Coordinates of C-alpha atoms in Angstrom, one line a residue:
M5 CA -19.4 -40.5 -7.7
S6 CA -18.2 -38.3 -5.7
E7 CA -20.0 -37.1 -2.5
G8 CA -19.5 -33.3 -3.1
V9 CA -22.9 -34.7 -6.2
D10 CA -25.3 -32.1 -4.6
E11 CA -22.7 -29.5 -4.9
A12 CA -22.3 -27.6 -7.9
G13 CA -24.6 -25.2 -7.8
W14 CA -27.6 -24.6 -6.6
D15 CA -31.1 -24.1 -7.9
V16 CA -32.3 -20.5 -9.6
E17 CA -34.6 -18.6 -8.1
P18 CA -38.4 -18.4 -10.6
G19 CA -38.0 -14.8 -11.9
D20 CA -34.5 -14.2 -10.8
E21 CA -33.1 -11.9 -13.9
I22 CA -30.4 -13.9 -12.9
E23 CA -31.6 -16.8 -14.9
S24 CA -31.1 -16.0 -18.6
I25 CA -27.3 -16.4 -17.7
V26 CA -27.2 -18.8 -16.2
Q27 CA -28.9 -20.6 -19.0
A28 CA -27.2 -19.8 -21.6
V29 CA -24.1 -21.3 -19.4
G30 CA -26.2 -23.8 -19.2
R31 CA -26.2 -24.1 -23.1
L32 CA -22.8 -23.2 -23.4
L33 CA -21.5 -26.2 -21.6
K34 CA -23.8 -28.5 -24.2
V35 CA -22.0 -26.6 -27.4
C36 CA -18.3 -27.9 -25.5
R37 CA -19.3 -30.7 -24.3
E38 CA -20.6 -32.4 -27.4
A39 CA -17.6 -30.2 -29.2
A40 CA -15.0 -32.7 -27.2
G41 CA -16.8 -35.7 -28.4
M42 CA -18.5 -36.4 -24.9
T43 CA -21.7 -37.6 -23.6
V44 CA -23.4 -36.6 -19.8
P45 CA -22.7 -39.9 -18.3
E46 CA -18.6 -39.4 -19.4
L47 CA -18.8 -35.9 -18.3
A48 CA -19.8 -36.7 -15.4
E49 CA -17.8 -39.0 -14.4
A50 CA -15.4 -37.1 -15.5
M51 CA -16.4 -34.0 -13.5
G52 CA -16.9 -36.6 -10.0
Y53 CA -20.7 -35.0 -9.9
G54 CA -24.0 -37.1 -11.1
E55 CA -25.8 -37.0 -14.4
D56 CA -28.8 -35.3 -13.1
M57 CA -26.5 -32.8 -11.9
I58 CA -25.4 -32.3 -15.4
R59 CA -28.5 -31.8 -16.8
K60 CA -29.7 -30.1 -14.4
I61 CA -26.6 -27.2 -14.9
E62 CA -27.0 -28.0 -19.2
R63 CA -30.9 -26.5 -19.3
G64 CA -30.1 -24.3 -16.7
A65 CA -31.8 -25.3 -13.6
R66 CA -28.6 -25.5 -12.1
I67 CA -26.6 -22.4 -11.1
P68 CA -22.6 -23.9 -11.1
R69 CA -19.8 -23.3 -8.5
P70 CA -17.0 -21.6 -10.6
E71 CA -14.6 -23.9 -9.7
F72 CA -17.6 -26.3 -11.7
L73 CA -17.0 -24.0 -14.8
D74 CA -13.1 -23.6 -14.2
K75 CA -12.6 -27.6 -14.2
A76 CA -14.9 -28.2 -16.4
D77 CA -13.2 -25.4 -19.5
T78 CA -9.6 -27.4 -18.7
L79 CA -11.4 -30.8 -18.5
L80 CA -14.1 -30.2 -22.7
K81 CA -10.8 -27.4 -24.0
A82 CA -13.3 -25.1 -24.0
Q83 CA -10.6 -22.1 -24.2
G84 CA -11.7 -20.1 -21.4
H85 CA -15.6 -19.2 -23.2
L86 CA -16.9 -20.9 -20.2
R87 CA -14.6 -19.7 -17.9
A88 CA -15.3 -16.2 -18.6
F89 CA -18.5 -16.9 -16.6
M90 CA -17.6 -17.4 -13.2
E91 CA -18.2 -14.4 -11.7
D92 CA -21.6 -14.3 -13.2
M93 CA -22.1 -17.7 -11.6
R94 CA -19.9 -16.6 -8.0
K95 CA -22.6 -13.9 -8.3
A96 CA -25.9 -16.0 -9.5
R97 CA -25.2 -18.8 -6.7
Y98 CA -26.4 -16.1 -4.0
P99 CA -30.4 -14.9 -4.0
K100 CA -31.4 -12.3 -5.0
K101 CA -32.2 -10.0 -2.3
V102 CA -28.9 -10.9 -0.9
R103 CA -27.3 -9.7 -3.8
E104 CA -28.8 -6.8 -3.8
L105 CA -27.7 -6.3 -0.5
A106 CA -23.9 -6.6 -1.0
E107 CA -24.2 -4.1 -4.6
L108 CA -25.6 -2.2 -1.5
E109 CA -23.0 -2.2 1.0
G110 CA -20.5 -2.2 -1.4
R111 CA -21.9 2.1 -2.3
A112 CA -22.4 2.6 0.5
I113 CA -19.1 5.3 2.5
D114 CA -21.3 5.1 6.0
V115 CA -22.7 1.9 7.3
L116 CA -25.2 1.9 10.7
L117 CA -26.8 -1.0 12.2
Y118 CA -28.1 -2.3 15.1
S119 CA -28.7 -6.2 16.0
T120 CA -31.6 -6.8 18.3
L121 CA -31.8 -11.0 18.3
H122 CA -28.5 -12.4 17.4
I123 CA -24.7 -11.5 15.8
H124 CA -25.0 -9.2 12.7
G125 CA -24.6 -11.3 9.5
L126 CA -21.9 -8.6 7.8
L127 CA -19.6 -9.5 11.9
Q128 CA -21.0 -13.4 12.2
T129 CA -18.0 -16.4 11.7
E130 CA -18.4 -19.0 9.3
E131 CA -20.1 -21.1 12.0
Y132 CA -22.3 -19.0 13.7
A133 CA -23.9 -18.4 11.1
R134 CA -23.7 -22.2 9.8
A135 CA -25.7 -21.7 13.2
M136 CA -28.1 -19.8 12.9
F137 CA -29.4 -21.9 9.5
G138 CA -29.4 -25.0 11.4
V139 CA -32.1 -24.0 13.5
H140 CA -34.7 -22.4 11.4
R141 CA -37.5 -24.4 11.1
P142 CA -39.1 -25.8 9.6
A143 CA -35.3 -26.9 8.8
H144 CA -33.3 -25.9 5.7
S145 CA -32.1 -28.6 3.2
P146 CA -28.3 -28.2 2.4
D147 CA -28.5 -26.6 0.0
V148 CA -30.3 -23.5 1.3
L149 CA -27.9 -24.2 4.0
E150 CA -25.1 -23.4 2.2
A151 CA -26.0 -20.6 -0.3
G152 CA -26.9 -19.1 3.4
V153 CA -24.0 -19.7 4.7
A154 CA -22.1 -18.4 1.9
A155 CA -24.0 -15.2 0.8
R156 CA -23.6 -14.4 4.4
T157 CA -19.9 -14.9 4.4
A158 CA -19.2 -13.6 0.8
R159 CA -20.9 -9.6 2.3
Q160 CA -18.3 -9.8 4.6
A161 CA -16.1 -8.6 1.8
I162 CA -17.0 -4.8 2.0
F163 CA -14.1 -5.0 5.3
E164 CA -11.4 -5.4 2.5
R165 CA -13.0 -2.6 0.5
T166 CA -10.7 0.5 -0.7
P167 CA -11.2 3.1 0.0
M168 CA -12.6 1.7 3.1
P169 CA -16.6 2.3 4.2
E170 CA -17.1 4.0 8.2
L171 CA -18.7 0.7 10.2
S172 CA -21.0 1.3 12.8
F173 CA -22.2 -2.1 14.8
V174 CA -25.0 -1.3 18.1
Q175 CA -25.6 -5.3 19.3
E176 CA -28.0 -5.7 22.1
Q177 CA -26.0 -8.0 25.4
V178 CA -28.5 -11.1 24.7
T179 CA -26.8 -11.7 21.3
L180 CA -23.4 -11.9 22.3
E181 CA -24.1 -14.0 25.4
R182 CA -26.9 -16.7 23.4
P183 CA -24.2 -19.8 23.4
V184 CA -25.6 -20.3 18.9
G185 CA -23.9 -23.5 18.1
G186 CA -22.3 -23.9 21.5
A187 CA -19.9 -22.3 23.5
M188 CA -17.0 -22.9 21.1
V189 CA -18.9 -21.5 18.4
L190 CA -20.2 -18.6 20.5
R191 CA -16.2 -18.4 21.7
R192 CA -14.4 -17.9 18.7
Q193 CA -17.7 -15.2 17.6
L194 CA -16.2 -13.2 20.0
E195 CA -12.7 -13.2 19.6
H196 CA -13.6 -12.3 15.6
L197 CA -15.6 -9.4 17.1
L198 CA -12.2 -7.9 19.3
E199 CA -10.1 -8.7 15.6
V200 CA -13.1 -7.2 14.0
A201 CA -13.3 -3.9 16.6
E202 CA -9.7 -3.1 16.3
R203 CA -10.0 -2.3 12.3
P204 CA -9.7 1.6 12.2
N205 CA -12.7 2.6 10.5
V206 CA -15.2 0.1 12.9
E207 CA -16.9 1.0 16.1
F208 CA -18.4 -1.5 18.0
Q209 CA -21.1 -1.5 20.6
V210 CA -23.0 -3.1 23.3
M211 CA -26.3 -1.8 24.2
P212 CA -26.8 -3.4 28.0
T213 CA -30.5 -5.0 28.6
G214 CA -31.1 -2.7 31.7
R215 CA -31.1 0.1 29.8
W216 CA -35.3 -0.5 28.7
D217 CA -35.8 3.1 27.9
H218 CA -33.8 2.9 24.6
P219 CA -35.7 3.7 21.6
G220 CA -34.9 0.0 19.6
L221 CA -37.0 -1.6 21.5
N222 CA -39.3 -1.7 17.8
G223 CA -36.7 -4.3 16.4
P224 CA -33.1 -3.5 14.5
I225 CA -31.9 -0.7 12.6
E226 CA -30.4 -0.8 9.1
L227 CA -29.0 2.9 7.5
L228 CA -26.9 2.8 4.5
R229 CA -25.2 6.6 3.5
F230 CA -24.2 7.5 0.0
A231 CA -21.5 9.1 -1.3
D232 CA -24.1 11.2 -3.6
G233 CA -25.6 12.9 -0.2
T234 CA -28.7 9.5 -0.5
A235 CA -29.2 6.7 2.4
I236 CA -31.5 4.4 2.5
G237 CA -32.7 2.6 5.8
R238 CA -35.0 -0.6 7.4
S239 CA -36.1 -0.8 10.6
D240 CA -38.5 -3.6 11.5
G241 CA -40.5 -1.5 13.3
A242 CA -40.8 1.5 11.5
F243 CA -42.9 2.1 8.0
N244 CA -44.2 -1.6 7.9
G245 CA -40.5 -3.5 7.4
R246 CA -40.3 -1.8 4.2
P247 CA -36.8 0.0 2.9
I248 CA -37.0 3.4 2.7
Q249 CA -35.3 6.4 1.0
D250 CA -37.7 9.7 1.6
P251 CA -34.9 12.3 4.3
R252 CA -38.4 12.9 6.2
Q253 CA -38.4 9.0 7.0
L254 CA -34.8 8.5 7.1
R255 CA -34.5 11.3 9.3
I256 CA -36.7 9.2 12.3
L257 CA -34.1 6.1 11.7
E258 CA -31.5 8.4 12.2
L259 CA -32.8 10.2 15.1
R260 CA -33.6 7.0 16.4
Y261 CA -30.0 5.2 16.1
G262 CA -28.8 8.2 17.6
I263 CA -30.2 8.5 20.4
I264 CA -29.0 4.1 20.8
R265 CA -25.7 5.1 19.5
A266 CA -25.6 7.4 23.0
Q267 CA -27.2 5.0 24.7
A268 CA -24.7 2.1 23.8
L269 CA -21.2 1.3 26.3
P270 CA -19.1 2.6 24.6
P271 CA -16.7 1.6 22.4
E272 CA -13.8 1.0 25.3
E273 CA -16.9 -0.4 27.5
S274 CA -18.3 -2.4 25.3
L275 CA -14.8 -4.6 24.5
A276 CA -13.9 -4.6 27.9
F277 CA -17.6 -6.1 28.4
I278 CA -16.7 -9.4 25.5
E279 CA -12.8 -10.2 27.1
Q280 CA -14.9 -10.6 30.2
A281 CA -17.7 -12.5 28.6
L282 CA -15.5 -14.5 26.8
G283 CA -13.2 -15.5 30.1
E284 CA -17.3 -16.7 31.9
L285 CA -17.6 -19.5 29.2

């Protein structure tokens, strides 16, 4: 039995609409297995997973990884029927709220983000993200931790979009100094920030801790604008933290973000700040 026995996929969240697709894939896997004349123990041994994992996938309680379907399709001679669901399962393995956020970010033409406690998820290295999930209390299970890391890094596909969206990040100074995961993880994270900030569609700014009078003390801000003129925003310290689309409410968040952006260090000085922080590590 492989050491990756628990890595065939992740559990389905109760009530998630993706559940019916996962169940359909499970039934298809069972049909293909039986058509190939294989038992569950035989398939488990051939795939390198535990029997219980195969049974969970077949009854739709476990989301199979795309790689699992690819290998099973070859092994069971499924003629591409299992592979046809690889993209669906790639999306399904992320929590519903993450899929919804990724869909919105995938449509946005302007993304405005202000972060107060940690490096924003779109900017996190895999090491930093894993350290972030690792300090959660109560502690995440290994499955939940890895699912969270995978979901967070998958959202970074926004940087490869064509046409490129305009991305504005403002980070509180402390987020660039707190050694999440240790000094080496922070060093690689800061180096990554410098690389991202060089992209022509990215503006990165640092809000100095000494700026006590800026309007971001109520928490992070997210603003997404779309090609049809609509927008959606959210802030922990406004409108009970709920996503809002009402133009009057959006103007409040836009006003706050505009002031924060004006008070933060200019992009050139922000990058110089990161380089100085790197020199001190």
